PDB file of C-alpha atoms in Angstrom:
ATOM      1  CA  MET F   1     101.821 109.582  96.447  1.00  0.00           C
ATOM      2  CA  THR F   2     101.279 108.390  99.995  1.00  0.00           C
ATOM      3  CA  MET F   3     102.479 105.214 101.590  1.00  0.00           C
ATOM      4  CA  THR F   4     102.083 103.652 104.979  1.00  0.00           C
ATOM      5  CA  GLU F   5     105.281 102.229 106.389  1.00  0.00           C
ATOM      6  CA  PRO F   6     105.315  98.543 107.331  1.00  0.00           C
ATOM      7  CA  ASP F   7     105.176  98.558 111.136  1.00  0.00           C
ATOM      8  CA  ALA F   8     104.624  95.070 112.510  1.00  0.00           C
ATOM      9  CA  ILE F   9     102.004  94.526 109.816  1.00  0.00           C
ATOM     10  CA  ASP F  10     102.036  92.045 106.966  1.00  0.00           C
ATOM     11  CA  ALA F  11     100.911  94.421 104.217  1.00  0.00           C
ATOM     12  CA  ILE F  12     102.033  97.352 102.065  1.00  0.00           C
ATOM     13  CA  HIS F  13      99.596 100.127 101.147  1.00  0.00           C
ATOM     14  CA  CYS F  14     100.328 102.830  98.580  1.00  0.00           C
ATOM     15  CA  ASP F  15      98.230 105.207  96.570  1.00  0.00           C
ATOM     16  CA  GLN F  16      98.977 107.660  93.832  1.00  0.00           C
ATOM     17  CA  PHE F  17      96.966 110.114  91.813  1.00  0.00           C
ATOM     18  CA  LEU F  18      97.372 109.723  88.087  1.00  0.00           C
ATOM     19  CA  PRO F  19      95.996 112.447  85.757  1.00  0.00           C
ATOM     20  CA  HIS F  20      94.501 109.890  83.435  1.00  0.00           C
ATOM     21  CA  PRO F  21      91.074 108.253  83.260  1.00  0.00           C
ATOM     22  CA  PRO F  22      90.648 104.797  84.795  1.00  0.00           C
ATOM     23  CA  SER F  23      90.524 103.182  81.304  1.00  0.00           C
ATOM     24  CA  VAL F  24      94.109 104.365  80.640  1.00  0.00           C
ATOM     25  CA  VAL F  25      95.424 103.275  83.998  1.00  0.00           C
ATOM     26  CA  TRP F  26      93.636  99.923  83.640  1.00  0.00           C
ATOM     27  CA  LYS F  27      95.295  99.260  80.265  1.00  0.00           C
ATOM     28  CA  ALA F  28      98.751  99.856  81.792  1.00  0.00           C
ATOM     29  CA  LEU F  29      97.916  97.380  84.554  1.00  0.00           C
ATOM     30  CA  THR F  30      96.579  94.643  82.190  1.00  0.00           C
ATOM     31  CA  ASP F  31      98.378  95.056  78.851  1.00  0.00           C
ATOM     32  CA  PRO F  32     101.480  92.808  78.963  1.00  0.00           C
ATOM     33  CA  ARG F  33     103.471  95.101  76.657  1.00  0.00           C
ATOM     34  CA  LEU F  34     102.814  98.143  78.860  1.00  0.00           C
ATOM     35  CA  HIS F  35     103.163  96.282  82.135  1.00  0.00           C
ATOM     36  CA  ALA F  36     106.710  95.234  81.104  1.00  0.00           C
ATOM     37  CA  ARG F  37     107.659  98.851  80.637  1.00  0.00           C
ATOM     38  CA  TRP F  38     106.805 100.008  84.172  1.00  0.00           C
ATOM     39  CA  TRP F  39     107.123  96.855  86.373  1.00  0.00           C
ATOM     40  CA  ALA F  40     107.793  93.367  85.098  1.00  0.00           C
ATOM     41  CA  ALA F  41     107.474  91.373  81.868  1.00  0.00           C
ATOM     42  CA  GLY F  42     104.751  88.745  81.951  1.00  0.00           C
ATOM     43  CA  ASP F  43     101.510  87.679  80.358  1.00  0.00           C
ATOM     44  CA  VAL F  44      99.215  89.544  82.770  1.00  0.00           C
ATOM     45  CA  ARG F  45      95.547  89.507  81.784  1.00  0.00           C
ATOM     46  CA  ALA F  46      92.355  90.675  83.449  1.00  0.00           C
ATOM     47  CA  GLU F  47      90.757  87.229  83.500  1.00  0.00           C
ATOM     48  CA  VAL F  48      89.902  85.401  86.750  1.00  0.00           C
ATOM     49  CA  GLY F  49      91.862  82.131  86.915  1.00  0.00           C
ATOM     50  CA  HIS F  50      94.515  83.233  84.441  1.00  0.00           C
ATOM     51  CA  ARG F  51      97.948  81.950  85.498  1.00  0.00           C
ATOM     52  CA  PHE F  52     101.069  83.871  84.434  1.00  0.00           C
ATOM     53  CA  THR F  53     104.570  84.565  85.526  1.00  0.00           C
ATOM     54  CA  LEU F  54     106.285  87.889  86.141  1.00  0.00           C
ATOM     55  CA  ASP F  55     109.966  88.192  85.409  1.00  0.00           C
ATOM     56  CA  MET F  56     111.384  89.784  88.533  1.00  0.00           C
ATOM     57  CA  GLY F  57     114.968  89.895  87.284  1.00  0.00           C
ATOM     58  CA  PRO F  58     117.326  88.726  90.036  1.00  0.00           C
ATOM     59  CA  TRP F  59     114.417  87.202  91.951  1.00  0.00           C
ATOM     60  CA  GLY F  60     113.393  85.030  89.003  1.00  0.00           C
ATOM     61  CA  GLU F  61     110.129  84.172  87.365  1.00  0.00           C
ATOM     62  CA  GLN F  62     107.328  84.555  89.910  1.00  0.00           C
ATOM     63  CA  PRO F  63     104.073  82.569  89.380  1.00  0.00           C
ATOM     64  CA  CYS F  64     100.823  84.476  89.682  1.00  0.00           C
ATOM     65  CA  GLU F  65      97.109  83.777  89.401  1.00  0.00           C
ATOM     66  CA  VAL F  66      94.331  86.381  88.905  1.00  0.00           C
ATOM     67  CA  ILE F  67      91.704  86.017  91.600  1.00  0.00           C
ATOM     68  CA  VAL F  68      89.437  89.128  91.224  1.00  0.00           C
ATOM     69  CA  VAL F  69      88.615  91.349  88.240  1.00  0.00           C
ATOM     70  CA  GLU F  70      86.264  94.289  88.071  1.00  0.00           C
ATOM     71  CA  PRO F  71      87.167  96.005  84.778  1.00  0.00           C
ATOM     72  CA  GLU F  72      88.633  99.482  85.269  1.00  0.00           C
ATOM     73  CA  ARG F  73      88.041  99.164  89.058  1.00  0.00           C
ATOM     74  CA  LEU F  74      89.852  96.242  90.642  1.00  0.00           C
ATOM     75  CA  LEU F  75      92.517  93.684  89.765  1.00  0.00           C
ATOM     76  CA  SER F  76      93.837  91.261  92.319  1.00  0.00           C
ATOM     77  CA  TYR F  77      96.249  88.336  91.881  1.00  0.00           C
ATOM     78  CA  ARG F  78      98.243  85.940  93.970  1.00  0.00           C
ATOM     79  CA  PHE F  79     101.952  86.760  93.632  1.00  0.00           C
ATOM     80  CA  ALA F  80     105.033  84.501  93.996  1.00  0.00           C
ATOM     81  CA  GLN F  81     102.899  81.498  94.829  1.00  0.00           C
ATOM     82  CA  ALA F  82     105.846  79.158  95.286  1.00  0.00           C
ATOM     83  CA  THR F  83     107.726  81.369  97.722  1.00  0.00           C
ATOM     84  CA  LEU F  84     106.032  84.428  99.221  1.00  0.00           C
ATOM     85  CA  ASP F  85     102.393  83.552  98.388  1.00  0.00           C
ATOM     86  CA  THR F  86     101.213  87.092  98.773  1.00  0.00           C
ATOM     87  CA  THR F  87      98.357  89.019  97.102  1.00  0.00           C
ATOM     88  CA  VAL F  88      98.718  92.166  94.987  1.00  0.00           C
ATOM     89  CA  THR F  89      95.514  94.222  94.672  1.00  0.00           C
ATOM     90  CA  TRP F  90      95.096  97.262  92.402  1.00  0.00           C
ATOM     91  CA  ARG F  91      92.005  99.441  93.055  1.00  0.00           C
ATOM     92  CA  LEU F  92      91.176 102.412  90.730  1.00  0.00           C
ATOM     93  CA  GLU F  93      88.867 105.218  91.787  1.00  0.00           C
ATOM     94  CA  PRO F  94      88.002 108.135  89.558  1.00  0.00           C
ATOM     95  CA  GLU F  95      89.163 111.385  91.064  1.00  0.00           C
ATOM     96  CA  GLY F  96      88.515 114.668  89.262  1.00  0.00           C
ATOM     97  CA  VAL F  97      90.115 114.464  85.840  1.00  0.00           C
ATOM     98  CA  GLY F  98      92.160 111.367  86.785  1.00  0.00           C
ATOM     99  CA  THR F  99      92.392 108.231  88.861  1.00  0.00           C
ATOM    100  CA  ARG F 100      93.471 107.507  92.317  1.00  0.00           C
ATOM    101  CA  LEU F 101      95.325 104.170  92.140  1.00  0.00           C
ATOM    102  CA  PHE F 102      95.549 102.158  95.364  1.00  0.00           C
ATOM    103  CA  LEU F 103      97.991  99.310  95.762  1.00  0.00           C
ATOM    104  CA  GLU F 104      97.693  96.773  98.546  1.00  0.00           C
ATOM    105  CA  HIS F 105     100.239  94.010  98.792  1.00  0.00           C
ATOM    106  CA  THR F 106      99.236  91.627 101.543  1.00  0.00           C
ATOM    107  CA  GLY F 107     100.013  88.253 103.101  1.00  0.00           C
ATOM    108  CA  PHE F 108     103.706  88.517 103.985  1.00  0.00           C
ATOM    109  CA  ASP F 109     104.681  85.877 106.529  1.00  0.00           C
ATOM    110  CA  LEU F 110     106.430  87.766 109.285  1.00  0.00           C
ATOM    111  CA  ASP F 111     107.492  84.489 110.909  1.00  0.00           C
ATOM    112  CA  SER F 112     109.661  83.797 107.904  1.00  0.00           C
ATOM    113  CA  PRO F 113     112.979  85.602 107.243  1.00  0.00           C
ATOM    114  CA  LEU F 114     112.133  85.664 103.546  1.00  0.00           C
ATOM    115  CA  GLY F 115     108.680  87.205 104.276  1.00  0.00           C
ATOM    116  CA  ARG F 116     110.210  89.893 106.474  1.00  0.00           C
ATOM    117  CA  LYS F 117     112.877  90.689 103.892  1.00  0.00           C
ATOM    118  CA  ALA F 118     110.370  90.848 101.140  1.00  0.00           C
ATOM    119  CA  LEU F 119     108.014  93.089 103.091  1.00  0.00           C
ATOM    120  CA  ASP F 120     110.908  95.468 103.844  1.00  0.00           C
ATOM    121  CA  GLY F 121     112.292  95.446 100.263  1.00  0.00           C
ATOM    122  CA  MET F 122     108.986  95.702  98.523  1.00  0.00           C
ATOM    123  CA  GLY F 123     107.783  98.369 101.002  1.00  0.00           C
ATOM    124  CA  ARG F 124     110.721 100.504  99.825  1.00  0.00           C
ATOM    125  CA  GLY F 125     110.388  99.413  96.148  1.00  0.00           C
ATOM    126  CA  TRP F 126     106.675  99.941  95.408  1.00  0.00           C
ATOM    127  CA  PRO F 127     106.820 103.756  95.459  1.00  0.00           C
ATOM    128  CA  SER F 128     109.448 103.713  92.686  1.00  0.00           C
ATOM    129  CA  VAL F 129     107.350 101.246  90.740  1.00  0.00           C
ATOM    130  CA  LEU F 130     104.369 103.562  90.938  1.00  0.00           C
ATOM    131  CA  ARG F 131     106.574 106.484  89.810  1.00  0.00           C
ATOM    132  CA  ARG F 132     107.630 104.455  86.765  1.00  0.00           C
ATOM    133  CA  LEU F 133     103.928 103.813  85.993  1.00  0.00           C
ATOM    134  CA  ALA F 134     103.211 107.574  86.244  1.00  0.00           C
ATOM    135  CA  LYS F 135     106.160 108.355  83.946  1.00  0.00           C
ATOM    136  CA  LEU F 136     105.002 105.765  81.414  1.00  0.00           C
ATOM    137  CA  LEU F 137     101.444 107.261  81.395  1.00  0.00           C
ATOM    138  CA  ALA F 138     102.819 110.725  80.900  1.00  0.00           C
ATOM    139  CA  GLU F 139     104.575 109.716  77.646  1.00  0.00           C
ATOM    140  CA  PRO F 140     102.832 110.653  74.416  1.00  0.00           C
ATOM    141  CA  ALA F 141     100.588 107.949  73.029  1.00  0.00           C
ATOM    142  CA  GLU F 142     102.184 105.752  70.401  1.00  0.00           C
TER     143      GLU F 142
END
């Protein structure tokens, strides 16, 4: 996995190779039952305009809205609309026998203490979230 460090930018970029076809990775991104096992519980769906919340534990329920869907290729949603109002974008690219998953988390307000704190914390947190996704996908199918 590679990651660019936040450096006076308002975005986080990560990517990770997953030895699974895009269809399997897509399901983990869009199936609420699987999503809850590697990141956060919530009624995520690959449907433009779908509104849902993600249970971020100590940070509470965060409202989201799906803004772009290209099945097995791209999923983008507004995240934490009431507070951070950022955008999370997942892009899947076939690579050999697997998928290169790109994460872009953009729109942090660096003029806000909350925005700076979130950028720093999420910049450190996203790599472990992606490792949990890889671990989930490595488990035997149910």
